Every structure is written in C-alpha cells, then in structure tokens.
C-alpha cells in the first residue's frame, strides 16, 4: 500500500463517516420548519411536540457533523499539502463564505431553537428554526461549489510552475456558477431532504408498529411522506440533468458510470451488469436499447463517447464507479417503491394494519443514506486520476514528506474513534426513539394544550 492509496483511503473513510450527518441536519431542518409552521397556523400542540422531538435529533446530528468535519481540514494540510496550495485561493473564498454565511448563522440561532421555547414568542422561535435550516443549506452551498469547481473548473488562471503552481480566482461568480455547481447543489440538497424525510418516516412507522404515540406518528408520517414524494420526483429530474452535465464536461466519467468501453451510436442504458476489465466489456448486462443516447444527446442514434477515447492511464476504476452509481439508482427505486406502497395503503385506509409495509418503512431510513454515500463514491472515483479535473492529478496533489506508516497510524486511530462515535450516535438515537416524544403520555395531552395557550398568552407581543 503506497502513500497515495492510503491518503485516499483515509480521506474516504473520514468524509464518508462525516457525510452521514450533514444530510440529516439539512433534511431534519426542513421537517422542523414545516412542522413548526403548521403549529403556528393551526395552534395545535401536537405539532409543537413534533418540532421539539425532532429538534433534539437535529441537535445530535449537528454536533456530530461539526466534530467529524473538522478532521478533514487537518488532512488537507497533512496528506494533501500540494493540493491545498494549488486550490487555496479557490477554496479559501468558498470556505470563508461557508463560515460567515452558514456556520455562524446556523450556530447563532441554535440556542434559541433548542432552549427558547419558553423564553421567546412563537414567531421568534419559528424565525430561529428557519435561520438554522437556512444555515444548514448555506453550508451545503459553499461546500458543493468548492467540490463542483474540482469537477468543472472555471473563473481561474494558473500562476507559478511545478509544485508551486496554484489556481487564482479571476472571476468569483464564474467560479461559483461553474458548469456543474448548481445542478450538483440541488442534487445534494434534495438527497438531504430525502435523508431527513425517511428518518421521520422510519420513526413514525416504528411507533405505529408498537402502537405508541399514535397521533404523533400519523401526523409525522403524513408530513414526511409528502416531503418524500416531492423530493423523489425532483431527484429523478435532477439526476437526469446531472448526467447530461457529466456527459458534456466529463465524458470519461459517464463512460465509467455506464460501463461503456467502446464509443457507440445508439448506446444502450445499462440497468445491470458486471464490468469485465480484462475483456473490456460488461458481463450479464441487462440493457434498454438506445436509451443512453436519447438521455444524453436527445437523439436515439446519438454518439456517446466510450473509454476507448481516453488513455488507459486516465481510466477511472470502472468496476467501483459502475456499481456505486447503480447502487444509488437502486436505492432511489427502493425509496419510490416503499413510498408508492405506503400511499396506496394510505388511500385505502389500511396502512396502519399492514405490518409488513410498516416494517419496510422502518428499514427505509437506510435507503437515502446508502444512496448519498454511493453517489459520492461514484462522483469522486469517476474523476480519477484527476483531483482537479484536467488540471491536477491525484498523485501530484500529495504531500511530499508524509509517509505510509504515518498515514496508517492516523487511519487506525481515526477509524477507532469513528466507530466509537457511531456507536454513541446509534445508542443516543435509539434512546430518543425509545423514550418517544415528551408530553404525549396518557392523560397529559390536555395539560399540554393548556400550557401552550398560557405560553402564547405570555408571548402575545410582536417579534
């Protein structure tokens, strides 16, 4: 195992663990805004309880997201110093904007969100919830912009030579709105909405199976299924548009995603297959004739560039890219299937008695997480061998002094810490779900309603 492989492995472990939490924070933020807005409109205490419950889960994901994200910044300096020097001007502006416009906004209103229920008026508290949600989304904006620039660089020029070369911004807005940034941003954000929606779906189905907190579960399920339906439709559209951008600006990646070794006119869309690197073909392929050409070029007989148009040293790992991409698609299909099934039984009024459907909804919380991880793997491995597409190769971005033993040592340490953190996260999340929403015990609901009315009277003043 050489330094390049170990450095890539360490960063992959770090970011894949980190990427469990920000999508949950973004998605749960949207769910909290919807629930609290319904509470403000209807004045029904159940929606306040729902918001309070998911706020606690949000706080847990936010804390772990911050803690695990800091590590990556240190890895830029230790393992990827040449890369950091190369993109420092680009990333410096984007990450500074993320800190100013996102992190401080999100963390600044977090205390009001968590502890302000009885200290500020309902409208002010809703404003804090909205600001925290917007802060989580703004964070995604600048991180995705920086990553998208690595995929489709724009608005820069190169100064210096060799290991001292670096990219400098000449047009900030061209950098921000590079060819792939907006479609990638929306694709990532909608994936985060799905992560949040399906966690709520899963918890609601769990309570319905246990016959606990029935009203809470039914109303939560209705909201989360609605968000899931809209998000799944949007994700299908965004995925198609994203593939078109990849076809135009990163044709080698598209060829790897589809396992297309030879340039073809009227290329088929592969639904399943096993890439055969030795013979440069797909084994056991199940294809839809000419559909890939239609989707990427708008013509059934349009030409799609294959890997044969690129030097083999510039080929991505076709097997891993192909399978990760198709795993993402399978998870999208699985989410569609469980949502359609749930809506079907809901329409006929039998959802709550269909235990197998409720069990499927409980398990469905994993689907968007797997899809998000698989999509990241496909996008990043598909860029190989470039760390900045067409400009800087991965091997050239490494630090020149770090050794394999040093990376192995820190990799083992980080992995152990991450395992412990994940166990802690699962334990705390399980405890919150087992305890359930507060103030919904038998006989306590009317007391809660009265306390809400009293609280509203105390805070019946302008924001």
XYZ file of C-alpha atoms in Angstrom:
463
model
C 0.000 0.000 0.000
C 1.587 3.242 -1.158
C 1.117 6.743 0.214
C -1.385 7.752 -2.471
C -3.697 4.805 -1.804
C -3.536 5.264 1.968
C -4.132 9.016 1.775
C -7.146 8.470 -0.464
C -8.454 5.711 1.808
C -8.107 7.879 4.903
C -9.929 10.792 3.316
C -12.656 8.470 2.027
C -13.214 6.984 5.496
C -13.260 10.450 7.037
C -15.651 12.084 4.616
C -17.994 9.099 4.279
C -18.426 8.986 8.037
C -18.900 12.766 8.164
C -21.427 12.637 5.320
C -23.861 10.643 7.451
C -24.721 13.749 9.487
C -24.956 16.944 7.340
C -27.679 15.490 5.075
C -29.655 14.522 8.167
C -29.247 18.039 9.584
C -30.413 19.647 6.351
C -33.341 17.272 5.914
C -34.472 17.453 9.538
C -34.196 21.234 9.372
C -36.774 21.253 6.576
C -39.031 18.890 8.510
C -38.848 21.117 11.614
C -39.708 24.239 9.599
C -42.753 22.506 8.099
C -43.950 21.152 11.458
C -43.495 24.421 13.320
C -45.164 26.440 10.560
C -48.190 24.136 10.799
C -48.165 24.686 14.574
C -48.196 28.474 14.108
C -51.103 28.217 11.665
C -53.237 25.644 13.482
C -52.170 26.285 17.116
C -52.448 22.529 17.689
C -49.977 21.456 20.434
C -49.203 18.156 18.713
C -47.164 19.999 16.075
C -45.158 21.793 18.757
C -44.372 18.439 20.336
C -43.320 17.076 16.940
C -40.980 20.019 16.363
C -39.476 19.702 19.850
C -38.852 15.999 19.398
C -37.080 16.348 16.056
C -35.134 19.350 17.321
C -33.381 17.042 19.782
C -32.469 14.633 17.000
C -31.290 17.570 14.869
C -29.018 18.774 17.686
C -27.393 15.346 17.887
C -26.683 15.190 14.156
C -25.444 18.797 14.123
C -22.953 18.151 16.934
C -21.503 15.047 15.274
C -21.402 16.771 11.884
C -19.275 19.599 13.258
C -16.965 17.264 15.184
C -16.299 14.949 12.245
C -15.966 17.736 9.677
C -13.033 19.436 11.390
C -10.790 16.405 10.813
C -10.898 16.808 7.028
C -9.419 20.286 7.232
C -6.360 18.901 9.017
C -5.984 16.179 6.369
C -5.752 18.860 3.683
C -2.589 20.101 5.375
C -1.032 16.782 6.397
C -1.725 14.487 3.425
C -2.625 16.887 0.603
C -0.451 19.969 1.093
C 0.378 20.377 -2.617
C -3.308 20.174 -3.472
C -4.142 22.652 -0.690
C -1.606 25.102 -2.064
C -2.989 24.635 -5.581
C -6.643 25.280 -4.681
C -6.087 27.508 -1.637
C -7.239 30.692 -3.353
C -10.370 28.977 -4.668
C -11.278 27.050 -1.543
C -10.277 29.879 0.782
C -13.015 32.146 -0.533
C -15.648 29.388 -0.671
C -14.912 28.027 2.815
C -14.698 31.523 4.271
C -18.142 32.229 2.838
C -19.357 28.951 4.338
C -18.116 30.017 7.763
C -19.567 33.539 7.593
C -22.879 32.918 5.871
C -23.645 29.371 7.024
C -21.972 28.138 10.186
C -22.383 31.340 12.206
C -25.982 31.720 11.058
C -26.787 28.123 11.961
C -24.958 28.043 15.290
C -26.042 31.582 16.235
C -29.732 30.680 16.263
C -29.269 27.124 17.518
C -29.507 28.124 21.195
C -32.868 29.822 20.590
C -34.068 26.751 18.688
C -33.077 24.399 21.498
C -33.785 26.436 24.629
C -36.062 29.280 23.578
C -39.454 27.583 23.592
C -40.485 29.246 26.865
C -38.212 32.281 26.562
C -39.226 33.866 23.252
C -42.512 34.189 21.401
C -43.704 31.524 18.946
C -42.942 33.700 15.920
C -39.441 34.476 17.112
C -38.815 30.799 17.760
C -40.034 29.913 14.283
C -37.684 32.542 12.860
C -34.785 30.873 14.726
C -35.810 27.479 13.339
C -35.914 28.939 9.840
C -32.472 30.532 10.232
C -30.939 27.270 11.465
C -32.442 25.465 8.489
C -31.171 28.114 6.077
C -27.732 27.972 7.703
C -27.545 24.224 7.108
C -28.483 24.769 3.465
C -25.968 27.615 3.018
C -23.259 25.320 4.352
C -24.072 22.831 1.612
C -23.986 25.626 -0.976
C -20.364 26.564 -0.411
C -19.061 23.046 0.116
C -20.722 21.843 -3.097
C -19.478 24.905 -5.002
C -15.908 24.079 -3.962
C -16.329 20.424 -4.919
C -18.031 21.286 -8.214
C -15.116 23.537 -9.115
C -12.846 20.492 -8.814
C -15.105 18.712 -11.316
C -15.601 21.583 -13.785
C -13.066 24.376 -13.075
C -13.992 27.905 -14.195
C -13.158 31.547 -13.390
C -9.451 30.979 -12.657
C -5.941 31.232 -14.043
C -2.766 29.362 -13.099
C 0.239 31.142 -11.616
C 3.611 29.572 -10.804
C 5.054 26.300 -12.033
C 5.595 22.764 -10.805
C 4.735 22.106 -7.176
C 4.410 25.867 -6.671
C 1.664 26.247 -9.273
C -1.696 27.371 -7.953
C -5.083 28.437 -9.246
C -6.169 32.022 -8.627
C -9.678 33.393 -8.991
C -10.139 35.885 -11.797
C -13.936 35.811 -11.768
C -15.552 34.925 -8.425
C -19.036 34.419 -9.820
C -17.765 32.284 -12.700
C -16.143 30.110 -10.048
C -19.353 29.939 -8.020
C -21.564 29.254 -11.028
C -19.188 26.851 -12.753
C -20.862 24.492 -15.248
C -21.779 21.799 -12.722
C -22.216 23.707 -9.445
C -25.946 24.447 -9.450
C -27.145 21.057 -10.649
C -24.824 19.336 -8.159
C -26.048 21.617 -5.390
C -29.717 20.871 -5.975
C -28.958 17.161 -6.359
C -27.160 17.121 -2.993
C -29.791 19.193 -1.189
C -32.706 17.068 -2.394
C -30.755 13.985 -1.322
C -30.502 15.580 2.122
C -34.253 16.243 2.171
C -34.777 12.547 1.469
C -32.451 11.589 4.330
C -34.443 13.733 6.768
C -37.853 12.676 5.454
C -37.097 8.968 5.632
C -35.792 9.180 9.202
C -39.143 10.687 10.185
C -40.965 8.040 8.108
C -38.994 5.294 9.824
C -39.637 6.572 13.355
C -43.326 7.111 12.638
C -43.730 3.595 11.274
C -41.912 2.241 14.332
C -44.368 3.916 16.693
C -47.325 2.671 14.649
C -45.998 -0.877 14.845
C -45.575 -0.514 18.610
C -48.991 1.192 18.879
C -47.419 4.081 20.751
C -47.821 7.856 20.234
C -50.383 7.153 17.514
C -51.421 10.723 16.714
C -47.810 11.887 16.718
C -46.831 9.054 14.354
C -49.752 9.519 11.971
C -49.241 13.250 11.523
C -45.448 12.864 11.259
C -45.876 10.155 8.638
C -48.252 12.300 6.598
C -45.810 15.224 6.507
C -42.725 13.121 5.833
C -44.374 11.092 3.052
C -45.400 14.342 1.361
C -41.833 15.638 1.500
C -40.539 12.290 0.215
C -42.898 12.301 -2.780
C -41.843 15.784 -3.875
C -38.153 15.046 -3.272
C -38.189 11.756 -5.189
C -39.760 13.417 -8.223
C -37.257 16.267 -8.073
C -34.359 13.839 -7.642
C -35.337 11.933 -10.767
C -35.329 15.160 -12.788
C -32.102 16.432 -11.224
C -30.349 13.100 -11.734
C -31.128 13.235 -15.445
C -29.836 16.807 -15.729
C -26.716 15.936 -13.746
C -25.948 13.064 -16.110
C -26.202 15.450 -19.069
C -23.641 17.767 -17.436
C -21.312 14.822 -16.816
C -21.700 13.701 -20.444
C -20.712 17.158 -21.678
C -17.826 18.001 -19.343
C -16.591 14.617 -18.025
C -17.229 12.029 -20.741
C -14.750 9.535 -19.248
C -16.740 9.556 -16.012
C -20.006 8.960 -17.870
C -18.430 6.036 -19.728
C -17.351 4.526 -16.398
C -20.769 5.134 -14.823
C -22.426 3.233 -17.656
C -19.664 0.667 -18.251
C -19.290 1.903 -21.840
C -15.904 0.702 -23.051
C -16.487 1.462 -26.742
C -17.819 4.640 -28.330
C -21.266 3.886 -29.694
C -24.073 5.416 -31.668
C -27.442 4.449 -30.290
C -25.874 3.411 -26.965
C -27.998 1.346 -24.599
C -28.701 2.273 -20.986
C -27.401 -0.472 -18.702
C -29.636 -1.395 -15.786
C -27.427 -4.200 -14.504
C -24.066 -5.700 -15.375
C -20.616 -6.667 -14.160
C -17.693 -4.779 -15.765
C -15.049 -7.117 -17.169
C -11.823 -5.119 -17.097
C -9.749 -7.765 -18.842
C -12.015 -8.116 -21.862
C -13.308 -4.536 -21.662
C -16.998 -5.358 -21.742
C -19.989 -5.815 -19.456
C -20.918 -9.334 -18.406
C -24.533 -10.273 -17.661
C -25.673 -6.890 -18.966
C -29.364 -6.023 -18.899
C -29.861 -3.033 -21.167
C -32.511 -0.752 -22.610
C -31.554 -0.219 -26.289
C -30.627 3.316 -27.382
C -31.886 4.918 -24.177
C -28.471 6.252 -23.060
C -28.049 8.083 -26.375
C -31.543 9.530 -26.067
C -30.995 10.734 -22.494
C -27.562 12.280 -23.084
C -27.864 13.625 -26.639
C -31.618 13.816 -27.249
C -31.200 11.512 -30.257
C -31.854 7.758 -30.300
C -28.822 7.343 -32.569
C -26.622 9.960 -30.918
C -22.971 9.123 -30.282
C -21.847 8.522 -26.705
C -18.101 8.639 -26.031
C -16.647 5.460 -24.560
C -13.482 4.779 -22.598
C -11.659 3.825 -25.798
C -11.270 7.557 -26.486
C -9.043 8.051 -23.449
C -5.604 6.707 -22.470
C -5.930 3.743 -20.127
C -3.858 5.541 -17.506
C -6.704 8.066 -17.318
C -9.469 5.494 -16.852
C -11.401 5.533 -13.579
C -11.937 2.275 -11.689
C -14.843 1.179 -13.873
C -15.981 -1.647 -11.599
C -16.334 0.501 -8.474
C -17.751 3.538 -10.269
C -20.295 1.473 -12.197
C -21.532 -0.471 -9.184
C -21.667 2.583 -6.877
C -23.676 4.529 -9.447
C -26.128 1.698 -9.985
C -26.452 1.127 -6.243
C -27.526 4.757 -5.957
C -30.174 4.190 -8.633
C -31.389 1.025 -6.918
C -31.822 2.935 -3.661
C -33.819 5.631 -5.438
C -36.023 2.907 -6.862
C -36.408 1.328 -3.412
C -37.473 4.669 -1.943
C -40.017 5.121 -4.719
C -41.354 1.597 -4.127
C -41.924 1.993 -0.377
C -43.470 5.448 -0.777
C -45.842 4.253 -3.512
C -46.768 1.246 -1.374
C -47.410 3.437 1.661
C -49.534 5.880 -0.336
C -51.539 3.017 -1.838
C -52.446 1.580 1.558
C -52.983 5.074 2.970
C -55.515 5.788 0.205
C -57.455 2.645 1.141
C -57.175 3.390 4.848
C -55.306 0.188 5.700
C -51.725 1.401 6.105
C -51.741 1.128 9.898
C -52.763 -2.537 9.756
C -50.190 -3.556 7.121
C -47.348 -4.646 9.386
C -45.083 -5.734 6.529
C -45.450 -2.273 4.945
C -44.705 -0.537 8.232
C -41.628 -2.730 8.704
C -40.466 -1.769 5.217
C -40.903 1.893 6.138
C -38.833 1.398 9.300
C -35.970 -0.074 7.261
C -36.292 2.630 4.582
C -34.291 5.107 6.698
C -31.157 3.407 5.341
C -32.080 3.899 1.668
C -31.230 7.608 1.271
C -28.080 7.186 3.364
C -26.844 4.404 1.088
C -27.830 6.423 -1.983
C -25.965 9.517 -0.765
C -22.828 7.540 0.030
C -22.917 5.607 -3.237
C -23.474 8.806 -5.217
C -20.468 10.428 -3.563
C -18.274 7.404 -4.331
C -19.377 7.376 -7.973
C -18.815 11.124 -8.394
C -15.388 11.214 -6.752
C -13.926 7.968 -8.099
C -15.272 8.876 -11.518
C -12.966 11.919 -11.554
C -9.865 9.711 -11.283
C -6.982 10.281 -11.983
C -7.690 13.990 -11.538
C -8.061 15.719 -8.203
C -8.911 18.898 -10.136
C -10.349 17.708 -13.422
C -7.927 18.205 -16.284
C -5.548 20.341 -14.210
C -4.031 18.479 -11.252
C -3.593 14.735 -10.941
C -4.197 12.995 -7.626
C -0.604 11.788 -7.454
C 0.622 15.383 -7.844
C -1.586 16.694 -5.027
C 0.011 14.608 -2.272
C 2.239 15.957 0.461
C 5.881 15.235 -0.317
C 7.034 14.380 3.210
C 4.235 12.270 4.698
C 4.992 8.534 4.933
C 2.806 5.455 4.622
C 3.388 4.472 8.257
C 2.243 7.885 9.456
C -0.986 7.624 7.478
C -1.621 4.047 8.643
C -1.237 5.115 12.262
C -3.667 8.029 11.978
C -6.068 5.951 9.861
C -6.298 3.276 12.547
C -6.780 5.910 15.246
C -9.478 7.804 13.335
C -11.292 4.592 12.435
C -11.444 3.509 16.056
C -12.702 6.932 17.151
C -15.308 6.978 14.370
C -16.566 3.532 15.321
C -16.993 4.686 18.905
C -18.734 7.871 17.778
C -21.075 5.906 15.534
C -21.936 3.502 18.358
C -22.636 6.505 20.595
C -24.791 8.101 17.886
C -26.836 4.932 17.380
C -27.232 4.491 21.150
C -28.395 8.076 21.738
C -30.692 7.996 18.714
C -32.193 4.712 19.871
C -32.731 6.135 23.363
C -34.555 9.150 21.943
C -36.793 6.942 19.801
C -37.491 4.535 22.668
C -38.335 7.381 25.021
C -40.549 8.935 22.372
C -41.934 12.456 22.219
C -42.474 14.119 25.563
C -45.835 15.293 26.887
C -47.744 12.661 24.960
C -48.189 10.211 27.766
C -51.732 9.108 28.590
C -53.706 11.917 30.229
C -51.073 14.588 29.585
C -52.240 15.895 26.213
C -54.898 18.297 27.536
C -52.469 19.588 30.136
C -50.031 20.309 27.305
C -52.713 22.138 25.320
C -53.451 24.357 28.307
C -49.758 25.109 28.850
C -49.401 26.068 25.182
C -52.301 28.524 25.459
C -50.733 30.027 28.572
C -47.352 30.316 26.855
C -48.912 32.026 23.831
C -50.680 34.498 26.069
C -47.403 35.338 27.812
C -45.693 35.978 24.481
C -48.527 37.713 22.621
C -46.253 40.529 21.522
C -44.536 41.436 18.236
C -41.230 39.716 17.427
